[in-house]
XYZ file of C-alpha atoms in Angstrom:
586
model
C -20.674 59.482 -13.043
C -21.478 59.813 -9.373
C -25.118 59.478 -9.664
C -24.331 56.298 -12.134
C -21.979 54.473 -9.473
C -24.978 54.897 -6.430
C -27.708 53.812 -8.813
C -25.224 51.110 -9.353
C -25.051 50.101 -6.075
C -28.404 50.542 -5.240
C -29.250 48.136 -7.770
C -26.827 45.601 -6.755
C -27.201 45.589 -3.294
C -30.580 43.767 -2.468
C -29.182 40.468 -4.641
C -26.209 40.831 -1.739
C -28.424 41.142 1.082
C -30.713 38.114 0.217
C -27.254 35.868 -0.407
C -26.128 37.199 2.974
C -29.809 36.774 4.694
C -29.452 33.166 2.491
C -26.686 31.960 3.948
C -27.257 33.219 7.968
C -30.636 31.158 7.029
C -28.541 27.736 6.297
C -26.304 28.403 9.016
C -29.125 28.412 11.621
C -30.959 25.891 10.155
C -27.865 23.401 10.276
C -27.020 24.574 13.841
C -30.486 23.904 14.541
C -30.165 20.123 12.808
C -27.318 20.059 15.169
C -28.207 21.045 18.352
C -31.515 18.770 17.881
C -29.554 15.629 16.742
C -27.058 15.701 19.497
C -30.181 16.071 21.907
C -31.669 13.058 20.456
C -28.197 11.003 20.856
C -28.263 12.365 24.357
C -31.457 11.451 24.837
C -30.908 7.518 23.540
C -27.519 6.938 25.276
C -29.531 8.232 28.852
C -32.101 6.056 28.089
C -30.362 3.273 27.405
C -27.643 3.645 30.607
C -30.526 3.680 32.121
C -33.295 0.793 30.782
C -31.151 -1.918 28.934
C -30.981 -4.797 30.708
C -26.940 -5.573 31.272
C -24.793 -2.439 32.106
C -23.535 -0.501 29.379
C -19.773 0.138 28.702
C -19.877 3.769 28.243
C -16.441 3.729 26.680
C -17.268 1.134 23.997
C -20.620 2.090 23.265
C -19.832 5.696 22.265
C -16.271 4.389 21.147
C -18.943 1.867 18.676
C -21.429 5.279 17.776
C -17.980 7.663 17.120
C -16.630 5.098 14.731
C -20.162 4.326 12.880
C -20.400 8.078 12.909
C -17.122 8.548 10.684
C -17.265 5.474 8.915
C -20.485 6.553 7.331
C -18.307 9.617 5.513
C -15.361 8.112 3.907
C -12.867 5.378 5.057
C -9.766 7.725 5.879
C -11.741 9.746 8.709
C -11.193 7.935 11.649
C -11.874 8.051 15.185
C -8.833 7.040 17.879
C -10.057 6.385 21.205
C -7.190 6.706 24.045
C -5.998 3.226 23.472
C -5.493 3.266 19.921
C -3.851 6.777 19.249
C -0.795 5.001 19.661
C -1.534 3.234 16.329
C -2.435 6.744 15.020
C 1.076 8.019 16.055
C 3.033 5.045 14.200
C 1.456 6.117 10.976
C 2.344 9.466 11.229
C 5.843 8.645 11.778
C 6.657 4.798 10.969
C 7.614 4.125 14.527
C 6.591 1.825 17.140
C 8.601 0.187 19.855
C 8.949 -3.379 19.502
C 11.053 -6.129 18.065
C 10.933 -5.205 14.477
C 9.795 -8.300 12.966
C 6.321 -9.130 10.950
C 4.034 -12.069 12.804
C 1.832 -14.470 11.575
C -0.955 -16.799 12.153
C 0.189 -20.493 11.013
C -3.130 -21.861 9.774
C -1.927 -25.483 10.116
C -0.467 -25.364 13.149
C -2.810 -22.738 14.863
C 0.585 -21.178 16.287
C 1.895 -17.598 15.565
C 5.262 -18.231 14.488
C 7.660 -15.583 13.080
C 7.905 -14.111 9.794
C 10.062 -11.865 8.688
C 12.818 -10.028 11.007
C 14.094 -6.773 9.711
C 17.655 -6.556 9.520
C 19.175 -4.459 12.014
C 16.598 -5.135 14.119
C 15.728 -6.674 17.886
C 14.254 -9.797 16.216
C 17.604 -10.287 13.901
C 20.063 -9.114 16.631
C 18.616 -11.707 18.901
C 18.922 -14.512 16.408
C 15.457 -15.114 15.498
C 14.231 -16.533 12.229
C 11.352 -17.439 10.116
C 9.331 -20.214 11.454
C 10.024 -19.982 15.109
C 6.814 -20.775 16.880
C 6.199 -18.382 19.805
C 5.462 -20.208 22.857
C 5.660 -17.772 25.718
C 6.368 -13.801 26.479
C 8.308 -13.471 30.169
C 5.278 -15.712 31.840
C 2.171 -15.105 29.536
C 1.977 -18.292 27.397
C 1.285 -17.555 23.573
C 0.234 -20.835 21.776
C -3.230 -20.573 22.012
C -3.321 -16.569 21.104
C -4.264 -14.981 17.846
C -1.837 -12.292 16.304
C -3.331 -9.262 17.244
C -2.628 -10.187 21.014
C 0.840 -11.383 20.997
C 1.270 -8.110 18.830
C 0.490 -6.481 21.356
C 2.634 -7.831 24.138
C 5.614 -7.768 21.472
C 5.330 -4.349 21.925
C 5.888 -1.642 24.984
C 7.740 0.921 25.617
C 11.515 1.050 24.202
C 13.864 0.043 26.507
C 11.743 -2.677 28.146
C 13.105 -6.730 28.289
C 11.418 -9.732 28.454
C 12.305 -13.280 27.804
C 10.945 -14.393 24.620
C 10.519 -18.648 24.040
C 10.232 -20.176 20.742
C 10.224 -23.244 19.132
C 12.649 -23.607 16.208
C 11.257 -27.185 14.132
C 14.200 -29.002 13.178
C 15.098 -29.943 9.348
C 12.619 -31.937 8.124
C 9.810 -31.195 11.133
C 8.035 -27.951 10.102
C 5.343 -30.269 8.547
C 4.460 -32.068 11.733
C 1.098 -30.532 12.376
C 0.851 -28.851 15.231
C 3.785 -29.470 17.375
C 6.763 -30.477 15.152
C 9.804 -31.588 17.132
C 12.131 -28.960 17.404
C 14.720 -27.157 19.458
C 13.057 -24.490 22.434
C 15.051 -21.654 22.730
C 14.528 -18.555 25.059
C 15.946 -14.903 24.177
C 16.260 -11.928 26.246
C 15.180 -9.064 23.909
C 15.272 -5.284 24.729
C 12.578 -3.047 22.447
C 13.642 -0.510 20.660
C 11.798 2.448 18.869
C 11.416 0.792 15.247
C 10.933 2.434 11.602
C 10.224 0.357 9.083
C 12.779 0.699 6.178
C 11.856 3.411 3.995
C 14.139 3.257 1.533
C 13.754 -0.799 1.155
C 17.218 -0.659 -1.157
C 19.087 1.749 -3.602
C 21.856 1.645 -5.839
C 23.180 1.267 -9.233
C 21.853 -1.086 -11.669
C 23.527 -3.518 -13.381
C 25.045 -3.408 -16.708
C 21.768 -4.046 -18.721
C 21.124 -0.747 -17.614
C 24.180 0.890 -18.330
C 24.266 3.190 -21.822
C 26.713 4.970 -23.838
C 25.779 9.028 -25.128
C 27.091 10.294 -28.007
C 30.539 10.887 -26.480
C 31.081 7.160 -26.017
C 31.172 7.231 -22.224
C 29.249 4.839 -20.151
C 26.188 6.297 -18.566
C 24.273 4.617 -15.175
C 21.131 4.362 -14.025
C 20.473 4.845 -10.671
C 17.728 2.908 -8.450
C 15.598 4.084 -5.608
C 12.347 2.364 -3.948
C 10.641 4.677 -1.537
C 7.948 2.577 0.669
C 6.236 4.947 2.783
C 6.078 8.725 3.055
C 7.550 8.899 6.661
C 8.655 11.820 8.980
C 12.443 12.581 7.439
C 11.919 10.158 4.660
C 13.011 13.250 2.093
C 15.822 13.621 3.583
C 17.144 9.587 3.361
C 15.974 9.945 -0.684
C 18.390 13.342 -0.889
C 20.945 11.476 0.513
C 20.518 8.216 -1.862
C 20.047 10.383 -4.305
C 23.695 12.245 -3.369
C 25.181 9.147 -3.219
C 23.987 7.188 -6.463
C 24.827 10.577 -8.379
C 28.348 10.303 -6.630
C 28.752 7.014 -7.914
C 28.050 8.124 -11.411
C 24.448 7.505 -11.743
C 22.939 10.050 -14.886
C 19.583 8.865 -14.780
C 17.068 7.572 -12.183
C 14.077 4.951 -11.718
C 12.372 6.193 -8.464
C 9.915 3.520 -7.721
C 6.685 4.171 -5.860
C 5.168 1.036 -6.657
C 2.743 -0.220 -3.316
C 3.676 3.067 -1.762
C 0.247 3.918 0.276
C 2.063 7.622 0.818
C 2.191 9.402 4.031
C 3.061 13.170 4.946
C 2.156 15.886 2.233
C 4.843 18.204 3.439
C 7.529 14.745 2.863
C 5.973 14.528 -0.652
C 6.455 17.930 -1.560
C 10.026 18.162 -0.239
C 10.936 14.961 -2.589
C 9.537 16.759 -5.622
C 12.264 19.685 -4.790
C 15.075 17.425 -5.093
C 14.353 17.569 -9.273
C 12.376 20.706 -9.088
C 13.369 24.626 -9.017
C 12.762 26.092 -6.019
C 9.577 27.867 -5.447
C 7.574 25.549 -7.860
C 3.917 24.582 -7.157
C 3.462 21.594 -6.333
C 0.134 20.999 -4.612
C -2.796 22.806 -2.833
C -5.687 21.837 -0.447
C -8.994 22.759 -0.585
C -11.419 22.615 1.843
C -14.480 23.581 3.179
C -13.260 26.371 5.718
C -10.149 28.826 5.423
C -7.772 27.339 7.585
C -7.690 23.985 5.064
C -6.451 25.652 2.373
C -2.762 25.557 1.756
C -0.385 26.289 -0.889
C 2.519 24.002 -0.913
C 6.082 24.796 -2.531
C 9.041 23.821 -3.287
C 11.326 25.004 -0.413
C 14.566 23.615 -1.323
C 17.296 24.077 -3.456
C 16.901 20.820 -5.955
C 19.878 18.212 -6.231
C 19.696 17.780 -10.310
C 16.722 19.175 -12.452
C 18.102 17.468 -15.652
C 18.769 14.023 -14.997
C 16.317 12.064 -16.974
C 14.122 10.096 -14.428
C 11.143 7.557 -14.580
C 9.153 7.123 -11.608
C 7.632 3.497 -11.656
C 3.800 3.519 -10.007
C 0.896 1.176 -10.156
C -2.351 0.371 -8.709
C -1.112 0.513 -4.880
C 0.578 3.539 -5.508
C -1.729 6.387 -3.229
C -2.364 9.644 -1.582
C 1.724 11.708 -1.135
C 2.683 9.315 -3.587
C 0.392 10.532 -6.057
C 1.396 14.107 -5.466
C 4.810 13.219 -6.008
C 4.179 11.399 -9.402
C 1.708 13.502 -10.529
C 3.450 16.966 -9.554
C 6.290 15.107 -11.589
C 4.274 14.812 -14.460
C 2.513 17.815 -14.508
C 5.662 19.435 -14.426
C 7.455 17.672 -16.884
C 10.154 16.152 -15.023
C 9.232 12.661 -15.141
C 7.862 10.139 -17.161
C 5.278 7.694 -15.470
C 5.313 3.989 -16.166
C 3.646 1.280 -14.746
C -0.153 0.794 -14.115
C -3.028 3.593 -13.014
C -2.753 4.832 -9.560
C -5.224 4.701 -6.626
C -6.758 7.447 -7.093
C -6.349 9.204 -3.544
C -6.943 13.083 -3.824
C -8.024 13.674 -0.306
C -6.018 15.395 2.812
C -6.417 14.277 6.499
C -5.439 16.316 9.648
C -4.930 14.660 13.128
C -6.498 16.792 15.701
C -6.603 16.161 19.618
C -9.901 15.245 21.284
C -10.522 15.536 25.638
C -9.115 12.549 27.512
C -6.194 11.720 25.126
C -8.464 10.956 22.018
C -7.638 11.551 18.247
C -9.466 12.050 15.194
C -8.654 11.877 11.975
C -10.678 14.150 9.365
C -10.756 14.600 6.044
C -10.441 18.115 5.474
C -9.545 19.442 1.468
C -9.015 17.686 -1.670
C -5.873 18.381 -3.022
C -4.710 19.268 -6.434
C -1.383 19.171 -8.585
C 0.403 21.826 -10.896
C -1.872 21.572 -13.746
C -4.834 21.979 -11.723
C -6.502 18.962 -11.104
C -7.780 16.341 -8.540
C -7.164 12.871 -9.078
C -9.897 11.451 -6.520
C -10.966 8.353 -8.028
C -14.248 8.271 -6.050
C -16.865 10.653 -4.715
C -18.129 9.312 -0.941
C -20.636 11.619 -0.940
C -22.992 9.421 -3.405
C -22.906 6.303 -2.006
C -25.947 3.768 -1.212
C -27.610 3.641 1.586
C -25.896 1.277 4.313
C -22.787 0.728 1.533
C -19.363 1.685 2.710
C -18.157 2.660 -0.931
C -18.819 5.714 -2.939
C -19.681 5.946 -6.756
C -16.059 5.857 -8.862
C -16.237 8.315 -11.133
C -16.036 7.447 -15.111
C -13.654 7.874 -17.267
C -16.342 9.604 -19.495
C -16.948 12.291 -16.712
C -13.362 13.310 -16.346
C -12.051 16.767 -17.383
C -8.878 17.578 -19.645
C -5.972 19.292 -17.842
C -2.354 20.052 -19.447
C 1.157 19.746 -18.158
C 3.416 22.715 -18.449
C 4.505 21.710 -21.637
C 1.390 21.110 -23.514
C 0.684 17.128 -22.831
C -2.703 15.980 -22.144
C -3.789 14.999 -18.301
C -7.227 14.003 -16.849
C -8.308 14.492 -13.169
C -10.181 11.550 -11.754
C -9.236 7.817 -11.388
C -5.905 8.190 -9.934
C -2.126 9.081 -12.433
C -2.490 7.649 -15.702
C 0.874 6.760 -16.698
C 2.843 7.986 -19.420
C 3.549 4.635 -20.148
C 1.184 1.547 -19.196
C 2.953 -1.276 -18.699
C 0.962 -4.392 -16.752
C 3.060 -6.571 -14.341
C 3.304 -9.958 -14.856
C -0.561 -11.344 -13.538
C 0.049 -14.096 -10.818
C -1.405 -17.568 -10.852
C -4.314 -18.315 -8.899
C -2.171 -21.564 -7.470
C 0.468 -19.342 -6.346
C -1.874 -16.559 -5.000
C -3.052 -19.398 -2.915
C 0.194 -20.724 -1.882
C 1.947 -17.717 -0.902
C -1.164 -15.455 0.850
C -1.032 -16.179 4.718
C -4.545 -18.034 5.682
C -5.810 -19.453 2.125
C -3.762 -22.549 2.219
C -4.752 -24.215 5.028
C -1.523 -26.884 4.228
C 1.029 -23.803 4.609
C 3.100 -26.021 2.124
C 5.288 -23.207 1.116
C 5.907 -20.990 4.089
C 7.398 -24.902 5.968
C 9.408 -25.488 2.805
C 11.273 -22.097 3.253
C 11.422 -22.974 6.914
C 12.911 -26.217 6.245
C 15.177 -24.773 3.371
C 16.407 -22.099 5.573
C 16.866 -25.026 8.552
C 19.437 -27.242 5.985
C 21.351 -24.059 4.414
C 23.310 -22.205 6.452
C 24.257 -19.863 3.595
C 23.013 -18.760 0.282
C 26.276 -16.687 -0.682
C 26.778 -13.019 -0.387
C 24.952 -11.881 -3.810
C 21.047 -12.515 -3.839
C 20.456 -11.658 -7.567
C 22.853 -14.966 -8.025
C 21.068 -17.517 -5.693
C 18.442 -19.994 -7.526
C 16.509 -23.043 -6.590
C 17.913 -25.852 -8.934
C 14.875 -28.418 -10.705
C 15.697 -30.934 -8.535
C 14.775 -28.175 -5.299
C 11.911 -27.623 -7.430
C 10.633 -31.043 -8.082
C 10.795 -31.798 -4.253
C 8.666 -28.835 -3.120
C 6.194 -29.870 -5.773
C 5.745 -33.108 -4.818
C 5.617 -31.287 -1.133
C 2.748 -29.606 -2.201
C 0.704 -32.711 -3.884
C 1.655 -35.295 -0.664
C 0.072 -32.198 1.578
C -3.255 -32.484 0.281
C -3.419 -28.917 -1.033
C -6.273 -27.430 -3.101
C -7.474 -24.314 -3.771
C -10.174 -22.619 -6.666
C -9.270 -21.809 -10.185
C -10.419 -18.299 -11.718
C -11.981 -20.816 -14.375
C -13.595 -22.945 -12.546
C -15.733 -20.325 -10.455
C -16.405 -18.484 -13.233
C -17.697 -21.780 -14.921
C -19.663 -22.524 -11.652
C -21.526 -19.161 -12.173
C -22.212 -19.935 -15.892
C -24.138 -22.911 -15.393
C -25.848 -20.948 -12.635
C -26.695 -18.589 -15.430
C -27.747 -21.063 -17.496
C -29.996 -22.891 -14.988
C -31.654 -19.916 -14.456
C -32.250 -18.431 -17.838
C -33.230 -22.126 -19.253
C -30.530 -22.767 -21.499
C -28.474 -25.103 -19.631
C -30.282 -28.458 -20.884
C -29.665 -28.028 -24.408
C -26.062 -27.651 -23.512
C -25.823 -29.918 -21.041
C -23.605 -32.013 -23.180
C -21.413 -28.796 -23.986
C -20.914 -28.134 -20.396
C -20.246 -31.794 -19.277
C -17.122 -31.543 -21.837
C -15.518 -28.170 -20.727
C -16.212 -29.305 -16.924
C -13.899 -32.571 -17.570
C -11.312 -29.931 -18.698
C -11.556 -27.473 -16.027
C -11.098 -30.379 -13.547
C -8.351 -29.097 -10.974
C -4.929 -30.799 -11.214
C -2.743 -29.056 -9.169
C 0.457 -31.501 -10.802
C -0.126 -30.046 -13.857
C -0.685 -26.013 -12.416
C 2.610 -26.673 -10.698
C 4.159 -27.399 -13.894
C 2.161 -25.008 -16.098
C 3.563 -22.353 -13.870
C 6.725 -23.308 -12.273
C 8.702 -20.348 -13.717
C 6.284 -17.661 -11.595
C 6.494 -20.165 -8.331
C 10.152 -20.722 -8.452
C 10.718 -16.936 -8.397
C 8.483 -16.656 -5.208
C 9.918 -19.611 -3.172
C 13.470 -17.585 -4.463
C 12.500 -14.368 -3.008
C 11.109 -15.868 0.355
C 14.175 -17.671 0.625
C 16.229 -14.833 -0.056
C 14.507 -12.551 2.342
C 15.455 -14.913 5.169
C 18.949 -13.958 4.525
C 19.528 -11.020 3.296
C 15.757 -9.342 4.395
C 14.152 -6.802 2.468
C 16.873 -5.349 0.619
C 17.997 -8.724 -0.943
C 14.404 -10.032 -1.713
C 14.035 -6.846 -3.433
C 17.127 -6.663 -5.236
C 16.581 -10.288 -6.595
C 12.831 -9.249 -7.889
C 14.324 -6.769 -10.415
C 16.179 -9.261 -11.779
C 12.440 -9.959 -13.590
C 10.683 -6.979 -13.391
C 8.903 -6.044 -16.672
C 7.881 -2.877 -15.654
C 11.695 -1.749 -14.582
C 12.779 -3.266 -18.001
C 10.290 -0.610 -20.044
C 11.578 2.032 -17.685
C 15.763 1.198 -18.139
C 14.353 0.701 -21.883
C 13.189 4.343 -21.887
C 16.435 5.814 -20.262
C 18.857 4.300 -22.705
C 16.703 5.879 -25.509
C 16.917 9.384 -25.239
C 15.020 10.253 -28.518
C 12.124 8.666 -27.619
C 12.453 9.608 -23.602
C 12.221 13.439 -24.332
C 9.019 12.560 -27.605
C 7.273 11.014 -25.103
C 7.844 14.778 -23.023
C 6.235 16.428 -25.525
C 2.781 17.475 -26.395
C 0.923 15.894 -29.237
C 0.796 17.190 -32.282
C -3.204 17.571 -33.788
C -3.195 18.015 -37.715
């Protein structure tokens, strides 16, 4: 048996030796590509210090090369130079020190005016509101600044003043392009360290979501929207989750919908508040040992029976996808909504000389039942593209949750339950995005709504524009002059370009001539066609002047389809827990 075991070895051991003598072979061969590349780079930047006719900016030119460098790998490795890692900082942990207000370019007046204050904040403490045209910070005079810069000396360090000017237009005025008679006020404001709100609103919802169980009594579903995965943003959910649970709440809608995610260890600690401790919930990957990581449940969980939907869609990336997908790997959740990013790669922060930062990519991660839903590979990409090739749905492997259901890696979560929100017009996608209508005919009618009504009552699911508010913006919007391209009508441009080319457009010219007489744009009859969608956006803008985030989101799942499928699914318990369970093949 001896003699077997040696001969054994001896056999074995040359195929060991070559891997070994293999892989010190790659090794020096890539150190060698190294070494000779960074002598090359060297090389180039010496030369060109040196040779090129105008001084170089040492800073900006390698600043330029770093950046080109990482861009070329995938778009979440980034490089910080010293004066950005601030910006590096406030992602990690939601924070900056400002005024707590979004900006924004007026394209009609060529003014940054303010957008929306957060409650609680400098900007609403001081008095400002939507509309106010920034003139001047302490002596520096704004009006003929672009938003990046008066971002910039909005913010400082917290506990600086300065005197902020403004020009509030008065009722009626907003649509004087560019300066607009109005009221200049100045205001003293102090900057504090700001967090966005993570938990935008939670609570109880109303009575359409209310259910009785078999012993008659009245059962609640509970509501929270998580925004961002935050430093300490488990910890708020635990605590909304406490409190709705308090208040009677038996069921739960946790909505991750636009959530771009955040901290893995955040995302992990959320899962545990529905999850038995010591669960798996995700693991990294990488390339060397120190990336790979084992993540668990740590903490004792809050309720690991309550039924709960977690709503997602296409915005819905990176800790957020750990969350839902751990969820539904796990069978804890159902997922409704739309397909996820598709996010399955982990960045670490790690310090560079001179007070630099980069950002690298460093694992993929995968859930519970194994796989990684990366959505695209960056490492076959074309040459000089910036995106990678998407994998196919045809390419993707089968995976199972714990109780039997089938998952796929690849392309993001793959909800339970697909349910499409409402598509929105192209008129109002014009109308409503910041920059595409050059008229800004609807941001100036909030302004001016918000200038002539003091109040809009306590409750913002109850406040709504009558037709007679209606029919006055929308003859607001066809005295302004606005335009803007329907879907159709490019896509009808492009057909007779096809046509053209391929030869057949002649013998259909007559064809043609008659659709293009119907595809002629008339925005009257758009804002008619879809008044119900733009009503419920001028609402919510309005809204969000008064009672900010929370209220504008409150009044939006008043017509949610997606969080009517999901309160659907709660109040029918049968087909909640079928949906749990694995498919039967005959």
């Amino acid at each position: 048996m001896k003699h077997c075991i040696i001969a054994l070895l001896l056999l074995v051991s040359p195929s060991v030796m070559t891997a070994q003598e293999k892989e010190t072979t790659s090794d020096k061969n890539h150190n060698l590509e190294v070494g000779k590349n960074l002598d090359i780079f060297n090389a180039a930047y010496r030369n060109l210090d040196l040779f090129y006719v105008d001084t170089l900016n040492p800073s900006q030119a390698i600043t330029a090369a770093l950046k080109s460098m990482v861009r070329s790998l995938d778009p979440y490795t980034e490089y910080y130079p010293e004066s950005e890692t601030k910006n590096l900082q406030q992602m990690i942990t939601g924070k900056y020190a400002g005024i707590g207000s979004i900006i924004k370019y007026h394209a009609g007046r060529k003014r940054v005016v303010i957008d929306e204050p957060y409650a609680g904040m400098p900007a609403a403490e001081a008095g400002l509101k939507k509309g106010d045209i920034i003139l001047s910070i302490d002596d520096s005079v704004m009006t003929d600044k672009n938003t990046s810069y008066v971002s910039s000396h909005l913010r400082g360090d917290a506990g600086t003043s300065f005197v902020l000017k403004v020009l509030r237009p008065a009722p009626g005025q907003s649509t004087k392009v560019p300066n607009p008679k109005g009221e200049e006020l100045k205001f003293k404001i102090t900057r504090r360290n700001i967090k966005m709100p993570e938990l935008p609103w939670y609570g109880l919802l109303d009575e359409s979501g209310e259910k009785k169980d078999e012993g008659g009594e009245k059962s609640k579903i509970g509501y929270i929207s998580l925004n961002q995965f935050t430093e300490g943003c488990s910890r708020s959910v635990r605590n909304a989750l406490i409190d709705l649970k308090q208040q009677g709440a038996t069921s739960l809608v946790f909505d991750l919908r636009g959530n771009g995610g955040g901290s893995e260890m955040e995302a992990v600690d959320i899962v545990s508040l529905w999850v038995p401790k010591e669960q798996m919930v995700v693991e990294n990957r990488g390339k060397v040992q120190q990336a790979n990581r084992l993540y668990k449940t740590r903490l004792e969980p809050i309720d690991t029976l309550m039924p709960m939907v977690v709503l997602v869609n296409g915005e819905t990336a990176s800790a957020s996808e750990i969350t839902a997908g751990a969820l539904q790997d796990l069978d804890r959740a159902l997922i409704v909504g739309t397909r996820t990013y598709g996010k399955g790669l982990v960045q670490v922060p790690m310090d560079l000389p001179y007070n630099t930062n980069i950002k690298i990519t460093t694992s993929k991660y995968y859930i519970p039942s194994g796989r990684c839903i990366q959505a695209v590979n960056y490492s076959k990409r074309r040459e000089g593209s910036l995106y990678g090739e998407r994998v196919p749905d045809s390419l993707t492997q089968v995976f199972h949750t714990r109780a039997g259901r089938e998952v796929r890696d690849g392309g993001g979560i793959k909800p339970d339950v697909e349910v499409k929100a409402d598509s929105v017009p192209n008129i109002l996608y014009y109308l409503s995005v910041g920059g595409l209508d050059s008229t800004e005919v609807m941001f100036d009618y909030v302004v001016d709504y918000i200038a002539s009504h003091p109040s809009i009552g306590d409750d913002p699911t109850k406040f709504h524009l009558t037709d007679a508010d209606y029919a006055a913006f929308r003859q607001r919007v066809i005295d302004s002059g606005f335009t803007y391209d329907p879907v159709s009508r490019k896509q009808f441009d492009e057909l007779v370009k096809t046509a053209k080319i391929e030869g057949y457009y002649e013998d259909a010219k007559e064809a043609f001539d008659a659709l293009s007489e119907k595809l002629k744009h008339n925005v009257a009859s758009d804002l008619d066609k879809h008044k119900e969608m733009i009503l419920q956006e001028l609402e919510l803008d309005i809204i969000s002047a008064y009672h900010y985030q929370a209220g504008s989101l409150r009044a939006g799942l008043t017509f949610d389809r997606q969080l009517r499928e999901a309160m659907r699914l709660l109040n029918s318990p049968e087909e909640y827990q079928k949906l749990l369970e694995p498919t039967k093949k005959n």
